[in-house]
PDB file of C-alpha atoms in Angstrom:
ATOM      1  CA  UNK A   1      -4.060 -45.310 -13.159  1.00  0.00           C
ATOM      2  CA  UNK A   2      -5.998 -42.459 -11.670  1.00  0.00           C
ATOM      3  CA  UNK A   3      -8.152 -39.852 -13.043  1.00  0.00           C
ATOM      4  CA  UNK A   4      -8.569 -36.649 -13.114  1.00  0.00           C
ATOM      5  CA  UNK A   5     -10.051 -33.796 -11.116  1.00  0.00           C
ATOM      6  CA  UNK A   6     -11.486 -30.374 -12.589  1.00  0.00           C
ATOM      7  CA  UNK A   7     -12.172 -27.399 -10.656  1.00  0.00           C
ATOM      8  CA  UNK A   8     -14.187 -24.669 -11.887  1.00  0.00           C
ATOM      9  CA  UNK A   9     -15.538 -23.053  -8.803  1.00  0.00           C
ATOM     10  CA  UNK A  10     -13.997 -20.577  -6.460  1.00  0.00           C
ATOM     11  CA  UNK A  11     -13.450 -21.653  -2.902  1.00  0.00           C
ATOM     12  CA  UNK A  12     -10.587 -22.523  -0.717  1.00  0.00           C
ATOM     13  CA  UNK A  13      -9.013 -26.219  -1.363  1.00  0.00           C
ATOM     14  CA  UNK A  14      -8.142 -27.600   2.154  1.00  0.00           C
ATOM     15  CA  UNK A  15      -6.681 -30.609   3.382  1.00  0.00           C
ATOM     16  CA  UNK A  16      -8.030 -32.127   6.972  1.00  0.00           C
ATOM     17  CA  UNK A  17      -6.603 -35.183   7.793  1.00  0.00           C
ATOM     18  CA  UNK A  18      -6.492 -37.494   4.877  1.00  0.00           C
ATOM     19  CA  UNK A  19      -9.230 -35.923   3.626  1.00  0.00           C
ATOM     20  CA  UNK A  20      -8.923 -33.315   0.446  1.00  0.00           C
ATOM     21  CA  UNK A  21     -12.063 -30.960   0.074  1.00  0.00           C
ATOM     22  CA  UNK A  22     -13.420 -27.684  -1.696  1.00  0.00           C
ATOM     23  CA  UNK A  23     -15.022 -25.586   0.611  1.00  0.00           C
ATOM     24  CA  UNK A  24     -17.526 -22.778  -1.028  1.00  0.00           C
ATOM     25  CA  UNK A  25     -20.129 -20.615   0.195  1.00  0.00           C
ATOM     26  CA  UNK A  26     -22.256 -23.515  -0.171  1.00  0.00           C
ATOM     27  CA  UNK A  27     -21.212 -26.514   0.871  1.00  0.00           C
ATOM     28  CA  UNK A  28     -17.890 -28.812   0.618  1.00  0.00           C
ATOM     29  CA  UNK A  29     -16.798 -31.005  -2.732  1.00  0.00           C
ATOM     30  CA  UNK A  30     -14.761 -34.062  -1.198  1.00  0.00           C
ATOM     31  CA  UNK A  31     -12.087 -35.129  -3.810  1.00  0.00           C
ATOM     32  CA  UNK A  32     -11.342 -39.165  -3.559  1.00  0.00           C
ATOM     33  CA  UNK A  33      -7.537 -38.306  -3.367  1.00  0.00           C
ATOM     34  CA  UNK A  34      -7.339 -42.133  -3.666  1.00  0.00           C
ATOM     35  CA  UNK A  35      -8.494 -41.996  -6.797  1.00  0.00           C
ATOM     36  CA  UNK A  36      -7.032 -39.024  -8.314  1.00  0.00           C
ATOM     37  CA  UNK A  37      -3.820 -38.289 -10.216  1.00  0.00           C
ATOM     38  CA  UNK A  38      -3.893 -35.047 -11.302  1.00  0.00           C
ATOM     39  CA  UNK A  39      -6.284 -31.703  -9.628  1.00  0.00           C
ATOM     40  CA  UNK A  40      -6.737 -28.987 -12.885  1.00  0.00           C
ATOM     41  CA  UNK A  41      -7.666 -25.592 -10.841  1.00  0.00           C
ATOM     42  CA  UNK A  42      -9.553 -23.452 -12.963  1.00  0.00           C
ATOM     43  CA  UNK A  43     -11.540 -21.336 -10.500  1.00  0.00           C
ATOM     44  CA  UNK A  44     -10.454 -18.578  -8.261  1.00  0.00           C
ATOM     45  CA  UNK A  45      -8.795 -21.114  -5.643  1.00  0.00           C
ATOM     46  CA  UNK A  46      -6.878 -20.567  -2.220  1.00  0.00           C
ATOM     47  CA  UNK A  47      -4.690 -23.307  -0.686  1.00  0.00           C
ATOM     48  CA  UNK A  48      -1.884 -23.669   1.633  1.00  0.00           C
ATOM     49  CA  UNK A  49       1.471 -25.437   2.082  1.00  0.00           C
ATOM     50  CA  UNK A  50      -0.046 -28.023   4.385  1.00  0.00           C
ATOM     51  CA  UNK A  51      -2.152 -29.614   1.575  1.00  0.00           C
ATOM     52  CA  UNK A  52       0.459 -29.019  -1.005  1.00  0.00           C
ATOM     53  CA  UNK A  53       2.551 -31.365   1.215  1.00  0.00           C
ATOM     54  CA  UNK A  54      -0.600 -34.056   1.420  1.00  0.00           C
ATOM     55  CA  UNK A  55      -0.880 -33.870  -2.392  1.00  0.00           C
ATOM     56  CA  UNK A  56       2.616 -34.408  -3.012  1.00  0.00           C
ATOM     57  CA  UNK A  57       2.514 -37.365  -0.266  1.00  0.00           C
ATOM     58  CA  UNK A  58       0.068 -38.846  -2.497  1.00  0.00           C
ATOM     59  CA  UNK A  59       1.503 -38.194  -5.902  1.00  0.00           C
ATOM     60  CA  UNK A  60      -1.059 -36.261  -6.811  1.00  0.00           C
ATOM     61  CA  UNK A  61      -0.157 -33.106  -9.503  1.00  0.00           C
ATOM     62  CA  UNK A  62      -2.032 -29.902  -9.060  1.00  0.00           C
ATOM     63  CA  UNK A  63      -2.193 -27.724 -12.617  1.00  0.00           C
ATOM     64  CA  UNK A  64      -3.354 -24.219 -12.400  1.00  0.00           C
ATOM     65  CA  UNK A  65      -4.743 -21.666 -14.653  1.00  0.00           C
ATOM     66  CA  UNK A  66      -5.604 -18.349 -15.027  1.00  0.00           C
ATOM     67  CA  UNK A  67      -8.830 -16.456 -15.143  1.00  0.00           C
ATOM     68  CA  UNK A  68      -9.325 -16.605 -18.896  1.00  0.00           C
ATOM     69  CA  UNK A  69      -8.511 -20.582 -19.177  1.00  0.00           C
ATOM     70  CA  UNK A  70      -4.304 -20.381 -19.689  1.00  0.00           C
ATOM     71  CA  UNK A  71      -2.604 -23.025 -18.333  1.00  0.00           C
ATOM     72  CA  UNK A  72      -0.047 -20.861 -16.020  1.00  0.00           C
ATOM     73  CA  UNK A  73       1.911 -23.263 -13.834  1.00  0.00           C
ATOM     74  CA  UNK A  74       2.098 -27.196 -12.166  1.00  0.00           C
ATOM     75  CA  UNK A  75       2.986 -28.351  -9.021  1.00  0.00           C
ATOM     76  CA  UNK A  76       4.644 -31.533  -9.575  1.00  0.00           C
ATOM     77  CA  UNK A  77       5.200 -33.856  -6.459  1.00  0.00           C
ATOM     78  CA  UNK A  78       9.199 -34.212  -5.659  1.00  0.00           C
ATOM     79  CA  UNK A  79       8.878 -38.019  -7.401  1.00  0.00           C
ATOM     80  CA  UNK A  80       8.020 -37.299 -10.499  1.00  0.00           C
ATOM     81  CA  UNK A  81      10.949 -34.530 -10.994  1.00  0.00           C
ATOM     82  CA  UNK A  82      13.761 -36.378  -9.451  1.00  0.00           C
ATOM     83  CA  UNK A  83      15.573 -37.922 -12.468  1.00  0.00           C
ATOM     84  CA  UNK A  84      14.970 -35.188 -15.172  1.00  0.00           C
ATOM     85  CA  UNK A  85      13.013 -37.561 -17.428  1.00  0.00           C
ATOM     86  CA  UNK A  86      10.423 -35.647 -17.445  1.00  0.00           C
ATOM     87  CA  UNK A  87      12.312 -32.016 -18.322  1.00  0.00           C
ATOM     88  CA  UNK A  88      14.399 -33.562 -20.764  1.00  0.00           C
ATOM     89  CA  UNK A  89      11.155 -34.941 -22.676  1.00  0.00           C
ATOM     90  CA  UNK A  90       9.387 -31.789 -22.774  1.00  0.00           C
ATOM     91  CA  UNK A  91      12.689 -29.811 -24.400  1.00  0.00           C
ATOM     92  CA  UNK A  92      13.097 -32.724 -26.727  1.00  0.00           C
ATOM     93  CA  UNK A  93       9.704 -31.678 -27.892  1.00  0.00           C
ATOM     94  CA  UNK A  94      10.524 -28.392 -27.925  1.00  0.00           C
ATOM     95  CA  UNK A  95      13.583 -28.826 -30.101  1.00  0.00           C
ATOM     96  CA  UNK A  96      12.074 -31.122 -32.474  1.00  0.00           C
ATOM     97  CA  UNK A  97       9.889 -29.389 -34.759  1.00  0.00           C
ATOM     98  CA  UNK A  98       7.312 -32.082 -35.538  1.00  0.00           C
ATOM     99  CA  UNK A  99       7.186 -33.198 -31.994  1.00  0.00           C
ATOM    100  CA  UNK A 100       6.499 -29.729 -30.887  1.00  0.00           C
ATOM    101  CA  UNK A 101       3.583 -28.628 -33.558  1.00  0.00           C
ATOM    102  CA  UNK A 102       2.049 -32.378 -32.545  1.00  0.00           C
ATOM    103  CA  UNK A 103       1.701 -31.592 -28.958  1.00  0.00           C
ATOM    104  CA  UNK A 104       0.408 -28.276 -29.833  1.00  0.00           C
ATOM    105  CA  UNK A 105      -2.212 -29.648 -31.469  1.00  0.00           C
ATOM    106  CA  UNK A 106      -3.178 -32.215 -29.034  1.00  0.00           C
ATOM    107  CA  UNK A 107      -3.847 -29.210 -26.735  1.00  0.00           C
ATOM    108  CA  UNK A 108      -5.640 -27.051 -29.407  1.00  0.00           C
ATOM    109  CA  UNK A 109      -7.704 -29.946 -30.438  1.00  0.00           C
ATOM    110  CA  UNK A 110      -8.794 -30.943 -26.827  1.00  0.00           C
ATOM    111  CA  UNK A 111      -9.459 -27.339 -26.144  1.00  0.00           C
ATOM    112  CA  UNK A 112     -11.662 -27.251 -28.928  1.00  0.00           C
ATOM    113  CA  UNK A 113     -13.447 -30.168 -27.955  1.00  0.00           C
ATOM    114  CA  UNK A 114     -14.141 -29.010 -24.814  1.00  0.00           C
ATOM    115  CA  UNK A 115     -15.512 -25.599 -25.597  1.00  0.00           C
ATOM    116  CA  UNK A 116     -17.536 -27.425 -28.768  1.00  0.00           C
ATOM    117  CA  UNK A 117     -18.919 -29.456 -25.894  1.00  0.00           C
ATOM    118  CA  UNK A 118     -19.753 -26.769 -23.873  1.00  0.00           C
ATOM    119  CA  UNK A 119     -21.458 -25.375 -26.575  1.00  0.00           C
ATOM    120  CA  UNK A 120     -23.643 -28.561 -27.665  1.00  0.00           C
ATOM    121  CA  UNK A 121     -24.932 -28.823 -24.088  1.00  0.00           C
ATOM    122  CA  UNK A 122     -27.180 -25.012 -24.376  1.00  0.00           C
ATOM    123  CA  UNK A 123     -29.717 -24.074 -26.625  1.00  0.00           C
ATOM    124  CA  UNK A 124     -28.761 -21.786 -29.367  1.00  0.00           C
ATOM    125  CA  UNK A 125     -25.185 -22.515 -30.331  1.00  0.00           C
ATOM    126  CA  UNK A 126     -25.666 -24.668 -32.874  1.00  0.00           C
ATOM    127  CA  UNK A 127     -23.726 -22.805 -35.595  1.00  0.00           C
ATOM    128  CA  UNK A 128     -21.029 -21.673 -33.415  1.00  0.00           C
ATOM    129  CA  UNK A 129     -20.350 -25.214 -32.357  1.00  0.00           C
ATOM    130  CA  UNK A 130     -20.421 -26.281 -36.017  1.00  0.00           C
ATOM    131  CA  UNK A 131     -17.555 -23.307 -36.761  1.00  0.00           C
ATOM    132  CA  UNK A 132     -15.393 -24.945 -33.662  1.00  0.00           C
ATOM    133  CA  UNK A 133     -15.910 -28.044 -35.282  1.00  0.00           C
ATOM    134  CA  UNK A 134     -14.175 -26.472 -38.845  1.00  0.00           C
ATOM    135  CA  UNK A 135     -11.614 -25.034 -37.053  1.00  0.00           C
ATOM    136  CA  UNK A 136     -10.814 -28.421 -35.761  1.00  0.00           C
ATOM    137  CA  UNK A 137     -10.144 -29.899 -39.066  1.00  0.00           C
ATOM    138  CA  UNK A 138      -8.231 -27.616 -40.095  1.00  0.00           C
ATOM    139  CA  UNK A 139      -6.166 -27.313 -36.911  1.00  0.00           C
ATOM    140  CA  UNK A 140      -5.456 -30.644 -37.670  1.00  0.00           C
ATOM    141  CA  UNK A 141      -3.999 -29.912 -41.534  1.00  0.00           C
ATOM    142  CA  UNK A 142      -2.128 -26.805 -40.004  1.00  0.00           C
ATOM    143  CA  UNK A 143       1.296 -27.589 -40.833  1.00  0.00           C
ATOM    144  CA  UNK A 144       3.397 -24.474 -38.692  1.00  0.00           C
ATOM    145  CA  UNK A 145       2.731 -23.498 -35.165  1.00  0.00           C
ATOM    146  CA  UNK A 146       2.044 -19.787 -36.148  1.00  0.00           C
ATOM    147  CA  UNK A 147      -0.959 -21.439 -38.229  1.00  0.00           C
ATOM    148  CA  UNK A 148      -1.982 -23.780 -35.358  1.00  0.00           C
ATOM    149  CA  UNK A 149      -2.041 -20.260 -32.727  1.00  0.00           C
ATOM    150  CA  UNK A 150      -4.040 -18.301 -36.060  1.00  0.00           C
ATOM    151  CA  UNK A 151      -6.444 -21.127 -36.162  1.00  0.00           C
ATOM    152  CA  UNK A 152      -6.538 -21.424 -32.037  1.00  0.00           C
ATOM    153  CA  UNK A 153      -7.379 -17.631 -32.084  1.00  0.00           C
ATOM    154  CA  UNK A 154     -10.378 -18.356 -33.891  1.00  0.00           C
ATOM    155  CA  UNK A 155     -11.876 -20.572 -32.307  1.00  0.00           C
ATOM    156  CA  UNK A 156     -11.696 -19.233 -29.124  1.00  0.00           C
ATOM    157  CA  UNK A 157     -12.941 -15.882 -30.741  1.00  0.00           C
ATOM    158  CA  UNK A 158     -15.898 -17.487 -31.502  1.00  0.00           C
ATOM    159  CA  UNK A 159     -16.750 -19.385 -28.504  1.00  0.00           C
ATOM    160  CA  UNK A 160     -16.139 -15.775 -26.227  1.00  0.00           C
ATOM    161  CA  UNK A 161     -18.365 -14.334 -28.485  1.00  0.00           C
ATOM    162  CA  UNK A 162     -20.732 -16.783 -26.916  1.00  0.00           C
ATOM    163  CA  UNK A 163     -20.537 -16.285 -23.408  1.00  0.00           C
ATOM    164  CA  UNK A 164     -22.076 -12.779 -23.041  1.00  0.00           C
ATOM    165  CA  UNK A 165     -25.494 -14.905 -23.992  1.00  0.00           C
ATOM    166  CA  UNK A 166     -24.480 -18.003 -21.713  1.00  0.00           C
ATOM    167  CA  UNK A 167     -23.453 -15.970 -18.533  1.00  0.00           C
ATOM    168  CA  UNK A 168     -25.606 -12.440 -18.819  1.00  0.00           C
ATOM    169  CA  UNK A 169     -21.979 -10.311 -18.509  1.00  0.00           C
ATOM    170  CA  UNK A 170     -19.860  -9.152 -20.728  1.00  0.00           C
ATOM    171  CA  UNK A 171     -16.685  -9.525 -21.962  1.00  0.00           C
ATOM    172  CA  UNK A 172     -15.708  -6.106 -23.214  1.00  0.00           C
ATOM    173  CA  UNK A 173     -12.411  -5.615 -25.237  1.00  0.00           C
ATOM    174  CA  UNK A 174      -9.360  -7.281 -24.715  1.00  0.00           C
ATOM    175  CA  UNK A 175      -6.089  -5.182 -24.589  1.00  0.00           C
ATOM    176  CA  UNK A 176      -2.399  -5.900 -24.727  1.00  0.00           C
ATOM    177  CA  UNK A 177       0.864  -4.631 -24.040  1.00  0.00           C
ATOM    178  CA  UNK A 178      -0.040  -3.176 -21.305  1.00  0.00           C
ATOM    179  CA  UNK A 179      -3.023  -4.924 -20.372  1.00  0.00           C
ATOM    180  CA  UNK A 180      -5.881  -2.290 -19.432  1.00  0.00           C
TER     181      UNK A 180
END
């Protein structure tokens, strides 16, 4: 089994021979497509049909998200799609309410993690890592999914409230329906 492959940084994602690379302003990331099962694009990312094709040739999936973290879409290679096993799992989960709030917390819980993480590796977040770390626990004793999303929404309130300090910019306010 492979591993897989994060992308946070903006660049174009290009395929040249049987090679797959990142190319930024500064330089190029090679990714060991050999080694990889799964690319997770979370920076500002161009590609084109060409390496789709390689990736898919390969096996490898390519998740994307958005520019505030949501998971918006995955490009599956043909394989993996062909019988409907993998469709008719994720409705079964869908339909079955205990299946469903378990997989939602999987994500919530590994999204916590990861932005606790992120925390724990600067200077000065100490508390605010400790408050992910509650909302954790009790993401795992929420029992609905509306309780799960409460209980998602704060802790990601509280780790945005960190990044004006990590990055120097500022988030502003967030608006809805319509988005400003």
């Amino acid at each position: 089994m492979g591993r897989n492959f994060y992308i946070f940084s903006s660049g174009t994602l290009k395929r040249k021979q049987n090679t797959v690379f990142l190319e930024k302003e500064d330089g190029k990331v090679f990714i060991p497509v050999e080694e990889v099962d799964q690319i997770f694009l979370l920076g500002q990312v161009s590609l084109n049909t060409p390496l789709l094709n390689f990736l898919a040739s390969k096996g490898i999936a390519l998740h994307t998200f958005n520019y505030y973290g949501f998971y918006t879409g995955t490009f599956y290679p043909r394989e993996t799609l062909l019988s409907g096993t993998l469709l008719v799992r994720q409705v079964s989960h869908y339909l079955e309410p205990e299946k469903r709030l378990e997989l939602a917390r999987k994500f919530v819980l590994a999204s916590f993690h990861n932005m606790k993480r992120n925390l724990e590796k600067r200077e000065g977040f100490g508390q605010e890592a400790e408050k992910l770390k509650q909302a954790a626990e009790k993401a795992k004793q929420d029992g609905e999914i509306p309780k799960l999303m409460l209980t998602e929404a704060y802790g990601r309130k509280i780790y945005y409230s960190c990044w004006e300090k990590i990055t120097g910019w500022e988030f502003g306010e967030r608006s809805l329906r319509p988005p400003r």
